Coordinates of C-alpha atoms and ligand atoms in Angstrom, one line a residue:
X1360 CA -2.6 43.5 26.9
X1361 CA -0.5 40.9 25.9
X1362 CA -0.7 37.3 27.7
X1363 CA 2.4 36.4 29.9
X1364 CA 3.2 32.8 30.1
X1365 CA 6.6 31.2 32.0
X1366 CA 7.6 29.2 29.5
X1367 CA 5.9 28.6 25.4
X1368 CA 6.4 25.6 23.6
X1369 CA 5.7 26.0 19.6
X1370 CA 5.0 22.5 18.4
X1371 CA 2.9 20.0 20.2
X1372 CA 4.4 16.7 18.8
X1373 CA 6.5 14.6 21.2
X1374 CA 9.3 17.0 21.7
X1375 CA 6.4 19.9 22.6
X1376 CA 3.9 18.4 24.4
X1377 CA 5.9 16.5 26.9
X1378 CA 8.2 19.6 27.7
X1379 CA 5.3 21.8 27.8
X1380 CA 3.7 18.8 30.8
X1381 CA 7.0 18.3 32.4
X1382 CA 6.8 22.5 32.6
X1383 CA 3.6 22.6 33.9
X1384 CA 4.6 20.1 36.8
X1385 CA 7.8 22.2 37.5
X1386 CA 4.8 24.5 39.0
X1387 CA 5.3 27.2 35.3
X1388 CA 2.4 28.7 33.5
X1389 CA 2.6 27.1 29.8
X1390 CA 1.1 27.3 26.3
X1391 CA 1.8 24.8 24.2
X1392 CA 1.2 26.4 20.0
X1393 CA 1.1 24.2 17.8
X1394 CA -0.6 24.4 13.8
X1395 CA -0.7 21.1 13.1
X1396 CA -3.6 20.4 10.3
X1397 CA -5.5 17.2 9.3
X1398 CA -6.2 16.3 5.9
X1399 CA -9.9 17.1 7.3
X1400 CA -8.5 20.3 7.7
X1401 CA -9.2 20.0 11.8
X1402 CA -6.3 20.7 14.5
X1403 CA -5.0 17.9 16.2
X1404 CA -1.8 18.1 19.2
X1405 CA 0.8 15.4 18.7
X1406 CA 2.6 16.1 15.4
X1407 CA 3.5 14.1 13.3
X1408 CA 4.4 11.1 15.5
X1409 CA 0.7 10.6 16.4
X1410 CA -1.1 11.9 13.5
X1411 CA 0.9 10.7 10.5
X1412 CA 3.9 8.8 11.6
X1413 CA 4.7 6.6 14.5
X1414 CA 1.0 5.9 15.6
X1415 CA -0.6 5.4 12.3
X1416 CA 1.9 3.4 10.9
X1417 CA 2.0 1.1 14.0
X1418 CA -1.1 0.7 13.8
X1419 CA -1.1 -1.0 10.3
X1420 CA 1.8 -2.8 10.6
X1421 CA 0.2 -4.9 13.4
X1422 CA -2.9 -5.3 11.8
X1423 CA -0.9 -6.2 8.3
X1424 CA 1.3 -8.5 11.0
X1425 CA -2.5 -10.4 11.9
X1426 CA -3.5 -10.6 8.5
X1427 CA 0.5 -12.6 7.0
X1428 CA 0.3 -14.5 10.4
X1429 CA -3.1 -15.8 9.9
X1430 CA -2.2 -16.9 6.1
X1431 CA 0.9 -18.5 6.7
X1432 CA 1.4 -19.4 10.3
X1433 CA -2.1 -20.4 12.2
X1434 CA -1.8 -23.6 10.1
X1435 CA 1.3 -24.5 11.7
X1436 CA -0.4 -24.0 15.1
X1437 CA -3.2 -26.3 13.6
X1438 CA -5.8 -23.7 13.0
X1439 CA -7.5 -23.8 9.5
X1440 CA -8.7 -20.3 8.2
X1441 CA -10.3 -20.1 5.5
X1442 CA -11.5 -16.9 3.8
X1443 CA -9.5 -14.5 5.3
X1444 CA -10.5 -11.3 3.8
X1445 CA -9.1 -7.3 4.2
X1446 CA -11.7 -4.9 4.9
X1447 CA -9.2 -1.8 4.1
X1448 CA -11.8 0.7 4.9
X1449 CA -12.2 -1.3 8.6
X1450 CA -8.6 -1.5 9.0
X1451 CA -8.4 2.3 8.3
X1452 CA -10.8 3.7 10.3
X1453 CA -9.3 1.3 13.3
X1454 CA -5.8 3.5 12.8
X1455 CA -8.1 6.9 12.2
X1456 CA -9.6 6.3 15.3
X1457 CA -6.1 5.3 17.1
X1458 CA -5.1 8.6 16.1
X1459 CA -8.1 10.4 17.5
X1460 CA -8.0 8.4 20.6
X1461 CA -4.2 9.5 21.1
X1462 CA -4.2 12.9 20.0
X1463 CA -7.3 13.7 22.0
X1464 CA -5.3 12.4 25.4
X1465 CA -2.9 15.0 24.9
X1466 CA -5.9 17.9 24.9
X1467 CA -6.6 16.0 28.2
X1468 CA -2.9 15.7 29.4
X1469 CA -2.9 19.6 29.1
X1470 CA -6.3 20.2 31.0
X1471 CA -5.6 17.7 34.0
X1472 CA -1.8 19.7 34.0
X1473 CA -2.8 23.4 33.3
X1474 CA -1.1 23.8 30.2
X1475 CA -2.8 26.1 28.0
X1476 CA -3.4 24.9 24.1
X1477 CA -3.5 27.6 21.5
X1478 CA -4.0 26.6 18.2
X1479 CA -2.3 28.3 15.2
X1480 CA 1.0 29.6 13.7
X1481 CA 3.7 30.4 16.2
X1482 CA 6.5 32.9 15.2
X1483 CA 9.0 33.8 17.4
X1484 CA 10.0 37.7 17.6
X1485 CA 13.1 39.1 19.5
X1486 CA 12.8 39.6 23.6
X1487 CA 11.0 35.9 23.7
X1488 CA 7.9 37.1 22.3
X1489 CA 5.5 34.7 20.6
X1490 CA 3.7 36.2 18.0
X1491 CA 0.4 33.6 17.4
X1492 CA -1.4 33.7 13.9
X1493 CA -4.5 31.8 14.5
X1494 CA -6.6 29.8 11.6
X1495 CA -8.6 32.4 11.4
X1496 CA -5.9 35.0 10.6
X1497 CA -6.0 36.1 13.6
X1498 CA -2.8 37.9 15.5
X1499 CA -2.0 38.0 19.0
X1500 CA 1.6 38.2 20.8
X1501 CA 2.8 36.2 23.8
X1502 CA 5.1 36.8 26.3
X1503 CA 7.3 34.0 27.9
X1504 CA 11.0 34.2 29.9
X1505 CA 11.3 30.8 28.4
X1506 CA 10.7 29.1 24.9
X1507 CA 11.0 26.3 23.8
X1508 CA 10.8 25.4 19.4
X1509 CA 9.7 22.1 18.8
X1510 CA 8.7 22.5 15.0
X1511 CA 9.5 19.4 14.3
X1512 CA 10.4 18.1 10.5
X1513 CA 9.1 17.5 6.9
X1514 CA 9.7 14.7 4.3
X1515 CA 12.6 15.5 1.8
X1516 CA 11.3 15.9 -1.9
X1517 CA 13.6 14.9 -4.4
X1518 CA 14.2 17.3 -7.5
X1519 CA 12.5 15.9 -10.5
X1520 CA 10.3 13.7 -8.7
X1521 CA 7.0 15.8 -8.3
X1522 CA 4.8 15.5 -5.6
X1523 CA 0.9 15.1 -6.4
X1524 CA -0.5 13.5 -2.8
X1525 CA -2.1 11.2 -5.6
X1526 CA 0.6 9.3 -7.6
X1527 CA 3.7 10.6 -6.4
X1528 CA 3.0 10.7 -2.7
X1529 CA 5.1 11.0 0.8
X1530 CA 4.6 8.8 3.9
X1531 CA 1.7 10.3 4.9
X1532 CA -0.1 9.7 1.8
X1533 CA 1.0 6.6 2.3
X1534 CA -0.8 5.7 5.6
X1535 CA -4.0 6.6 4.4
X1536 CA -4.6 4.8 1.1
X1537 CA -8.5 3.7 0.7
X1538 CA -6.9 1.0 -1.7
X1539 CA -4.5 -1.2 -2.0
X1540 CA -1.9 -0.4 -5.0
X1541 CA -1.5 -3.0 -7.3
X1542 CA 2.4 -1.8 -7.9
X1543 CA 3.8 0.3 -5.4
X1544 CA 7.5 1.8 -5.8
X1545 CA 9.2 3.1 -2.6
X1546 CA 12.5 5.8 -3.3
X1547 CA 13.9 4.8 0.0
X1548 CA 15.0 1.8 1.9
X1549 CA 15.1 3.2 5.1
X1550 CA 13.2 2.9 8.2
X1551 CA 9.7 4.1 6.4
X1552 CA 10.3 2.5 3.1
X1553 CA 10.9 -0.9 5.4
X1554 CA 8.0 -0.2 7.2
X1555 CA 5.2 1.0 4.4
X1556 CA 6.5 -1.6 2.2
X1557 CA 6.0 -4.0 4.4
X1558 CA 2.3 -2.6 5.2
X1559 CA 1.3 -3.0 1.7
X1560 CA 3.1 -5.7 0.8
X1561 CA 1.4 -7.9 3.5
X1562 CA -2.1 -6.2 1.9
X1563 CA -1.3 -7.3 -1.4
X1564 CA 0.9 -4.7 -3.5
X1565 CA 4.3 -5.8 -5.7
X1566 CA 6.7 -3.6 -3.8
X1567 CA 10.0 -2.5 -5.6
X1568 CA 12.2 -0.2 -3.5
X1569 CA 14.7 1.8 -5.1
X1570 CA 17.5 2.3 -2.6
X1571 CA 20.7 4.9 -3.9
X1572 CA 22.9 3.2 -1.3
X1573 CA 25.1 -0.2 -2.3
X1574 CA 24.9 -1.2 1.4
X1575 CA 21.1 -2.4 3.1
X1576 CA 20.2 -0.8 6.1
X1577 CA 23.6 0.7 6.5
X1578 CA 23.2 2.0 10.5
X1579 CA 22.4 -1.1 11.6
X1580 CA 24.7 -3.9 13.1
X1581 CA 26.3 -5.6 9.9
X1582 CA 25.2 -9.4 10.9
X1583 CA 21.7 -7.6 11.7
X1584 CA 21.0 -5.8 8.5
X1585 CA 22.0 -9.3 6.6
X1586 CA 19.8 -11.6 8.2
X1587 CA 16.8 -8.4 7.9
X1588 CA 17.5 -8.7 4.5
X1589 CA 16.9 -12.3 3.4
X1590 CA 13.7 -12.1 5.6
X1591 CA 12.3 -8.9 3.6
X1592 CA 13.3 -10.6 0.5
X1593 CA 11.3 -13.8 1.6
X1594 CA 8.0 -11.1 2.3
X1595 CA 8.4 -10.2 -1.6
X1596 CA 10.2 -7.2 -1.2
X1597 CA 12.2 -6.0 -4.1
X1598 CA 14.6 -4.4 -3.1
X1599 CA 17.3 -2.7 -5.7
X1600 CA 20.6 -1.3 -4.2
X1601 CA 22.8 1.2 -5.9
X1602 CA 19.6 2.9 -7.5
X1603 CA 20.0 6.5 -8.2
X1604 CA 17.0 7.9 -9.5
X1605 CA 17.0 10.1 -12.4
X1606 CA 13.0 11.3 -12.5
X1607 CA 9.5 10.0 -12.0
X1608 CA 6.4 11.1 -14.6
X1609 CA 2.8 10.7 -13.9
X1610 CA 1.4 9.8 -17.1
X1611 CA -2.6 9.0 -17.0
X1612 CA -2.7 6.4 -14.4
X1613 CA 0.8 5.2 -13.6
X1614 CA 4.1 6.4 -12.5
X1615 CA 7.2 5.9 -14.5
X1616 CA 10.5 5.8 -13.0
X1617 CA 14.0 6.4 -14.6
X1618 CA 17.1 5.3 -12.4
X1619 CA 20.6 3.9 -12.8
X1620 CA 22.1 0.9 -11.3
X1621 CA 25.9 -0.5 -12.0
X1622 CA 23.8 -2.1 -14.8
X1623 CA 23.1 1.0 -16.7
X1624 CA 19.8 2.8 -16.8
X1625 CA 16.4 1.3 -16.1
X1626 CA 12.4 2.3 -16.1
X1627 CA 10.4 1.3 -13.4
X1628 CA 6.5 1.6 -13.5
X1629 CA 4.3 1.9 -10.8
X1630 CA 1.0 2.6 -9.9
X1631 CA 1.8 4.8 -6.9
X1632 CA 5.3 5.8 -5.8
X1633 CA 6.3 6.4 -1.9
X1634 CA 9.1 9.0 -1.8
X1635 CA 10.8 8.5 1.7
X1636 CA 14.3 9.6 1.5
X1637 CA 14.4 11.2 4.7
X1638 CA 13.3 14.1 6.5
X1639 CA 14.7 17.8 7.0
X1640 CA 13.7 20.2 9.8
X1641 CA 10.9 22.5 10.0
X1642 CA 11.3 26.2 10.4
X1643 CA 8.9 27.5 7.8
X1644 CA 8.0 31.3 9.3
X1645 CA 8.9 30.0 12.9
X1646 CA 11.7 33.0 12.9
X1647 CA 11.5 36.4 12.5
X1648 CA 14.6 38.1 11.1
X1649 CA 15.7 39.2 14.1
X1650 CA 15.0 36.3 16.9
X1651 CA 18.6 35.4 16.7
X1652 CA 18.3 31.7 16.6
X1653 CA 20.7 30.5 14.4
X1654 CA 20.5 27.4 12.0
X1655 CA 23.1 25.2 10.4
X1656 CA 23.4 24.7 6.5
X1657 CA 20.9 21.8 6.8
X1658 CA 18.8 23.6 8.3
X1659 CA 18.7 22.6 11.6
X1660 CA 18.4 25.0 15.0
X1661 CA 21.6 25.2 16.5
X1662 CA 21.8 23.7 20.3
X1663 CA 24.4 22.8 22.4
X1664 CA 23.9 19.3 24.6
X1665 CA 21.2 20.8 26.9
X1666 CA 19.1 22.0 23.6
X1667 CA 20.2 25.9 24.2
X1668 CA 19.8 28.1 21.3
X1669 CA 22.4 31.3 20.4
X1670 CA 19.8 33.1 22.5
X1671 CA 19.6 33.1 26.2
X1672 CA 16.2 31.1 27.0
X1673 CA 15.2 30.6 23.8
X1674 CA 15.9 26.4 23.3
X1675 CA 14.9 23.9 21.0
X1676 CA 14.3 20.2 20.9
X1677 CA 13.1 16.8 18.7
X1678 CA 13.4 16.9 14.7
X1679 CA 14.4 20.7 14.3
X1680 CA 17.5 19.7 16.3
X1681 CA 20.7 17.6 15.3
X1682 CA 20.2 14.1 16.6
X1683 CA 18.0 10.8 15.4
X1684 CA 15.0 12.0 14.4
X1685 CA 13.0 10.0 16.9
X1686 CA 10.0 10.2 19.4
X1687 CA 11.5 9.8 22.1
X1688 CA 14.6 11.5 21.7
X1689 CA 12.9 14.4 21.4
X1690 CA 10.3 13.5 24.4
X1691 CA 13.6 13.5 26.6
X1692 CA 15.3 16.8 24.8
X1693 CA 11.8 18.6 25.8
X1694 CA 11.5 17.1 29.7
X1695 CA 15.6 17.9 30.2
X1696 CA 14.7 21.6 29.0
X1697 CA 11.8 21.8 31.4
X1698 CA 13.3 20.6 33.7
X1699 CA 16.9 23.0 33.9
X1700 CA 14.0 26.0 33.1
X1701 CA 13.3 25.1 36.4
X1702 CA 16.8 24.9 37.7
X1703 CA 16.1 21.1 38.6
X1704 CA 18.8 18.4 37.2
X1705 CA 18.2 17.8 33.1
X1706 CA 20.6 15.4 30.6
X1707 CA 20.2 13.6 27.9
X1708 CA 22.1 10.5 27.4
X1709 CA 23.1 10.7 23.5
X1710 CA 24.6 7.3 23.5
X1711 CA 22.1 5.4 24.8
X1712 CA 18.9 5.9 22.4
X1713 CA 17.3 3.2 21.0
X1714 CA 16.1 2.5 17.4
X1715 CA 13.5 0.3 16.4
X1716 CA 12.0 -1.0 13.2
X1717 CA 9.0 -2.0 13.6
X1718 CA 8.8 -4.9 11.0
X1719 CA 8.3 -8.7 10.7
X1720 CA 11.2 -9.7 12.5
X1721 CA 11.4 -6.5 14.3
X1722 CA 14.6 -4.6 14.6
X1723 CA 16.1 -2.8 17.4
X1724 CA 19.3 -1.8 18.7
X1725 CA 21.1 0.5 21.2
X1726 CA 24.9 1.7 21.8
X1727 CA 27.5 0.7 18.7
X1728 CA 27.5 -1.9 16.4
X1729 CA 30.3 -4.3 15.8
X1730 CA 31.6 -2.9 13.5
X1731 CA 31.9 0.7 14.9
X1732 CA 33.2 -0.8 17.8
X1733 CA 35.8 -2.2 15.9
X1734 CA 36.8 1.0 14.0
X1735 CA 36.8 2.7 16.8
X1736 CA 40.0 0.8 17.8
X1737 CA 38.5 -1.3 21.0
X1738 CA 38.9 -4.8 21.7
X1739 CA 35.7 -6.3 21.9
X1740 CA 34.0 -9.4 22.6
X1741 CA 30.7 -10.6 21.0
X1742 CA 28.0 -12.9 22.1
X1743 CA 25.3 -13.7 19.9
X1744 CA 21.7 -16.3 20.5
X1745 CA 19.2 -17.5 17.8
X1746 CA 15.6 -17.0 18.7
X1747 CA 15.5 -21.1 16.9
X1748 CA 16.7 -21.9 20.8
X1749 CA 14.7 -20.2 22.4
X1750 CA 11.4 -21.8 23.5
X1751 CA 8.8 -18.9 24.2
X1752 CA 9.9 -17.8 20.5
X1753 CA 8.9 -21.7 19.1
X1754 CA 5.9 -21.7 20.9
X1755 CA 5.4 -18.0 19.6
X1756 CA 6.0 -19.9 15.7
X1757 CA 8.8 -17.0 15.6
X1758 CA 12.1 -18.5 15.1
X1759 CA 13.9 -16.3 13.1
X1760 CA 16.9 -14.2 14.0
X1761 CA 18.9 -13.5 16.9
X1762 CA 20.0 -11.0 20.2
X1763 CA 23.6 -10.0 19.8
X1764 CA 25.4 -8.3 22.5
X1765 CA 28.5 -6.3 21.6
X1766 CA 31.1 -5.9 24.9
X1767 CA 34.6 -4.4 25.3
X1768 CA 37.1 -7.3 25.8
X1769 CA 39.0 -5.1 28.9
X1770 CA 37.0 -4.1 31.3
X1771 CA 33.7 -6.4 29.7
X1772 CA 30.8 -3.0 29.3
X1773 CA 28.2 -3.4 27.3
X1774 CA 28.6 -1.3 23.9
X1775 CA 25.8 -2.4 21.8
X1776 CA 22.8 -4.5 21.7
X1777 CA 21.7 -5.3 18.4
X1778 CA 17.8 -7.7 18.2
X1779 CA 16.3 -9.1 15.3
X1780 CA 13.4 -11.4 16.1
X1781 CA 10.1 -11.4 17.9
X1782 CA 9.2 -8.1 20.0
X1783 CA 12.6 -6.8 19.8
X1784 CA 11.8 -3.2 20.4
X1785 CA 10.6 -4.7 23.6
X1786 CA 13.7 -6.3 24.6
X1787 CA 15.6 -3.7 23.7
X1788 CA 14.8 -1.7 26.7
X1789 CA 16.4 -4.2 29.4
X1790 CA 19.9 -3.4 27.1
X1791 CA 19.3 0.1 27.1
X1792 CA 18.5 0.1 31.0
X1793 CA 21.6 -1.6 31.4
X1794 CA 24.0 0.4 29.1
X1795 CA 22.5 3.6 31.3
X1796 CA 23.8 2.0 34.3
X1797 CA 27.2 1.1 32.6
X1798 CA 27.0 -2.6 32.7
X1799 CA 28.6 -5.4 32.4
X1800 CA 27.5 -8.6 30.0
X1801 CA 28.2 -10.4 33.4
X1802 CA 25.8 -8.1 34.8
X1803 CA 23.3 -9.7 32.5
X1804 CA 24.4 -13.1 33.3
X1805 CA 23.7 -12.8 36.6
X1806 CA 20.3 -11.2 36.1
X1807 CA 17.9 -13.6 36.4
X1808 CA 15.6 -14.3 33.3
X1809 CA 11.9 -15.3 33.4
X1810 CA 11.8 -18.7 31.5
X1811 CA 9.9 -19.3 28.9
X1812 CA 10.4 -15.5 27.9
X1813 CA 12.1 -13.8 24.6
X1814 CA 14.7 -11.5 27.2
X1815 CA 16.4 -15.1 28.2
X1816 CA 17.9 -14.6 24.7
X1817 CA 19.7 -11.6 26.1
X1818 CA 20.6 -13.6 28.7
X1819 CA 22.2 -16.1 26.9
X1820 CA 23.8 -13.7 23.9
X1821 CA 25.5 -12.2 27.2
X1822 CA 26.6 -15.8 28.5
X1823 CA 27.6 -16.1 25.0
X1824 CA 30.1 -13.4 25.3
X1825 CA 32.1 -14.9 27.3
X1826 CA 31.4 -18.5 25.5
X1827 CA 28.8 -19.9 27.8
X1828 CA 25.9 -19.6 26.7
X1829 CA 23.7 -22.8 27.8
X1830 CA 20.9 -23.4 25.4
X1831 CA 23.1 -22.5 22.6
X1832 CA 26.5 -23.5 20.7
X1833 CA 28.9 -21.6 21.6
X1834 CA 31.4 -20.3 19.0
Ligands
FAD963 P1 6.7 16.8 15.1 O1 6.1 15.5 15.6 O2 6.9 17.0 13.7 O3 5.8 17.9 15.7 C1 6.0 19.3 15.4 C2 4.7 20.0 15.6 O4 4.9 21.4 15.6 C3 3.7 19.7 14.5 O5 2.4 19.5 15.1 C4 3.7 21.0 13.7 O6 2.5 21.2 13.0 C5 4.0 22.0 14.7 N1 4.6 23.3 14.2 C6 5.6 23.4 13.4 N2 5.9 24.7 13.2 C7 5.1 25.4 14.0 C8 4.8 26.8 14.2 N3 5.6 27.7 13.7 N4 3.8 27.1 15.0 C9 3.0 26.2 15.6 N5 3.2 24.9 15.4 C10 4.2 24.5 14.6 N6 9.7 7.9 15.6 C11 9.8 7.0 16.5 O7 10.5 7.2 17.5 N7 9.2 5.8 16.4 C12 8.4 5.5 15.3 O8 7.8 4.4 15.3 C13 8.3 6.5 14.3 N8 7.6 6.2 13.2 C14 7.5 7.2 12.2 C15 6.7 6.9 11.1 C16 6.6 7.8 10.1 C17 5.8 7.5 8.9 C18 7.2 9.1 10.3 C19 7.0 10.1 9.2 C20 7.9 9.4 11.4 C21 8.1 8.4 12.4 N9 8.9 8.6 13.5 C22 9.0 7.7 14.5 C23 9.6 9.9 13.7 C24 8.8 10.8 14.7 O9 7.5 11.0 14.1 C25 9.5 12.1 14.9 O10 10.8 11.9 15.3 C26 8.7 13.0 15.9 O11 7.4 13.2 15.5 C27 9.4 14.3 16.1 O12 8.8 15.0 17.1 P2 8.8 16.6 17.1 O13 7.9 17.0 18.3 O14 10.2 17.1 17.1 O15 8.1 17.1 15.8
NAD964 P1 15.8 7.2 6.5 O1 17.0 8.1 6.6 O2 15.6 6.1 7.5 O3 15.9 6.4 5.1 C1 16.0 7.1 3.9 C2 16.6 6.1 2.9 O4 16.5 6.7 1.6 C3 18.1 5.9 3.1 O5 18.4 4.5 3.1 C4 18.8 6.7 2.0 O6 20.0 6.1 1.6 C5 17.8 6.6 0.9 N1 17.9 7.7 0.0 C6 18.1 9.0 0.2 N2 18.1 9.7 -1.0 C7 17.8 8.7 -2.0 C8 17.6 8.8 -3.4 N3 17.7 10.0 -4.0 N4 17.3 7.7 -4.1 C9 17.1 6.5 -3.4 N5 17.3 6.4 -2.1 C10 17.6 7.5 -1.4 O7 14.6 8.1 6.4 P2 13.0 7.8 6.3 O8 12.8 6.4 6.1 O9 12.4 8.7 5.3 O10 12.5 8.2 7.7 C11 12.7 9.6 8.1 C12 12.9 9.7 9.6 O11 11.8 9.2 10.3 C13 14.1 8.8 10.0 O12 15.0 9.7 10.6 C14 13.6 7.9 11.0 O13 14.4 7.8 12.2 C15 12.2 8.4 11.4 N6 11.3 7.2 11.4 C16 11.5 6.3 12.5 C17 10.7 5.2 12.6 C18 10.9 4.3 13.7 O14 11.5 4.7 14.7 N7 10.4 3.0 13.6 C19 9.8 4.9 11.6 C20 9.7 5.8 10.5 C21 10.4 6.9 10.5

């Protein structure tokens, strides 16, 4: 007989599991399916954000962070190290076992909340059945009222750029290195590229990024991606704008890279080359011909705002959905969809999701930056502090870069926050709190700041919207 669940989740990274939870708490009867594979070949729930993405990569960059802070800043807090040596295969297993820690919580999230885990390939058939193919090769159909596709996404590959996993690798290669190379090349200077690069460039590797866009970090607040800039140049990065690459060949044991620039064409050559130009949904045998889900040219599920598909009860959430491709965007697509399956209250608040870039200064912003505030035809004010004023960040040896808040010159809401300094995908979430609740940049004036803390520079960018900021000059 075939088993007869509420609702079925297919994916089990952070647009799955969560819904599948929130599901379970609505009082439903859930399985979550998801086929996710290690390179050990085992199963592991999370996706890619814990296996081979946000939690991995996180958990080099801070101990990459420990390792550049140690050799250039403990002498300025008067500590003398000497001999500061990388243990890679330490440091390694430290984000292996991250991963396992993680990814095993969510096999206990599911227990403690009744959600039932089924491993394997989940294909969905029309009349919301789930047809299972486990690793084995075994079949078995389920039947649900609701379900909910969470299949997440892939890297893009570029044409003429073969991937070998060995050479010519994605970002997941790319977290799991056993050495360091000696010359790395990144196709990319996005969010990963920043991120990897920085990695391995704190571990030792000449890093040349190849980026096919004449602007740096284009979706970030101009002012923000200028100052990120000079600071990735001063980490070694070598970044090349205006790059379009023609075709990489492996030969023996380096890469070789063709590209042009405004300069005519060049050869880059590289021991290992990071393609990270993005990412495209997932929907590899997720559909049968007739489940009536429909998909855009891109490849993405179709959804209105509340993540419906073209067919009643059948929705879909995260990656595989137009939107940032981020964690938790897709954490709060899967908990809204639980929670109108249960006919409770469920939104999504499009405008207000933060991005972070989890470098050295970190990055983060939320709402619009200055200038899309500007094209979009509103009169705006702008307050901006440098962490150099701030005391917690001097004490912290962490100086560099600024909060900037962006607010409309009428009525004085926030539209944007924009960080680039010391835990700035901390501070962001006090701006995004307070864009939820419509605020004001007087609102955060009159919000009282912890002192010696990094959010006072929130405080004061807001002050410095309307020119009064104290600890700083206002202009
Ligand atoms: P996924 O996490 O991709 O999960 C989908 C799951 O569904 C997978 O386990 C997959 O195997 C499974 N699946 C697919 N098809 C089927 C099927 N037919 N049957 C069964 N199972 C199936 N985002 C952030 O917000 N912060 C970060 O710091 C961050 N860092 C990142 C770093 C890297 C290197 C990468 C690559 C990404 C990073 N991201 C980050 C993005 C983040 O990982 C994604 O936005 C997030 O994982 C999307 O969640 P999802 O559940 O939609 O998809
Ligand atoms: P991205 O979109 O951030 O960056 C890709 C970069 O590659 C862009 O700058 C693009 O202009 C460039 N590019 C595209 N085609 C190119 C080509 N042919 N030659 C040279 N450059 C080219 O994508 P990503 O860095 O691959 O990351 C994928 C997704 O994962 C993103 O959507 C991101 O949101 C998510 N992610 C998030 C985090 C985080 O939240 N901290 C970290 C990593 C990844």
């Amino acid at each position: 007989m075939n088993e007869q669940y509420d609702v079925i989740v297919i994916g089990g990274g952070p647009g799955g599991y969560p819904a599948a939870i929130r599901a379970a708490q609505n009082g439903l009867k859930v399985a979550c399916v998801d086929e996710w594979r290690n390179r050990d070949g085992g199963h592991a729930f999370g996706g890619t954000c814990l296996n081979a993405g946000c939690i991995p990569s996180k958990a080099l960059l801070e101990s990459t962070e420990l390792l550049h802070r140690a050799r250039h800043e403990f002498a300025a807090h008067g500590i003398g190290v000497s001999g500061v040596a990388v243990d890679l295969a330490a440091m390694q297993k430290r984000r292996a076992t991250i991963v396992k820690t993680m990814t095993g919580g969510i096999l206990a999230l599911f227990k403690a909340s009744g959600v039932v885990p089924v491993e394997g390939h989940g294909r969905l058939l029309a009349g919301n059945q789930v047809e299972v193919t486990g690793f084995d090769g075994s079949k078995r159909t389920l039947l649900a009222k609701d379900v909910i596709l969470a299949s997440g996404s892939t890297p893009l590959r570029l044409p003429n750029v073969p991937h070998d996993g060995r050479r010519i690798v994605d970002s997941w290669d790319a977290l799991e290195f056993d050495s360091v190379p000696k010359r790395l090349g990144i196709i990319g200077a996005g969010v990963i590229g920043l991120e990897l690069g920085s990695v391995w460039r704190r571990l030792g590797s000449e890093v040349t990024m190849l980026e096919a866009l004449d602007r740096f970090l284009p979706m970030a607040d101009g002012a923000v991606s200028k100052e990120a800039q000079r600071h990735f140049k001063k980490l070694g990065l070598d970044i090349q704008l205006g790059a379009k690459v023609a075709r990489a060949t492996v030969a023996g044991d380096r890469v070789e890279v063709v590209y042009t620039t405004a300069a005519g064409e060049r050869t880059l050559e590289v021991d290992v080359l990071v393609v990270a130009v993005g990412r495209r949904p997932f929907t590899e045998g997720l559909l049968a011909p007739d489940a009536g889900v429909t998909q855009d040219e891109r490849g993405f599920i179709r959804v209105d705002e509340h993540c419906r598909t073209a067919v009643p009860r059948v929705w879909a959430v995260g990656d595989v959905v137009r939107g940032p491709m981020l964690a938790h965007k897709g954490k709060e697509e899967g908990i809204m969809v639980a929670d109108l399956i249960a006919g409770r209250y469920g939104e999504v608040n499009y405008r207000v999701i933060p991005s972070v870039i989890y470098t050295a200064p970190e990055i983060a912003w939320v709402g619009q930056t200055e200038e899309q505030a500007k094209a979009g035809g509103r009169s705006i004010k702008v307050g901006q502090f440098p962490f150099a004023a701030s005391g917690r960040a001097r004490a912290m040896e962490s100086p560099a870069g600024f909060a900037k808040i962006v607010a409309a010159a009428d009525d004085d809401e926030i539209l944007g926050v924009h960080i680039i300094g010391p835990m700035a995908g901390e501070l962001i979430a006090e701006a995004v709190l307070a864009m939820e609740y419509s605020a004001s940049a007087e609102d955060l004036q009159r919000t009282i700041h912890a002192h010696p803390t990094l959010s006072e520079a929130l405080h004061e960018a807001a002050l410095a919207v309307d020119k009064r900021a104290i600890d700083s000059i206002n202009r």
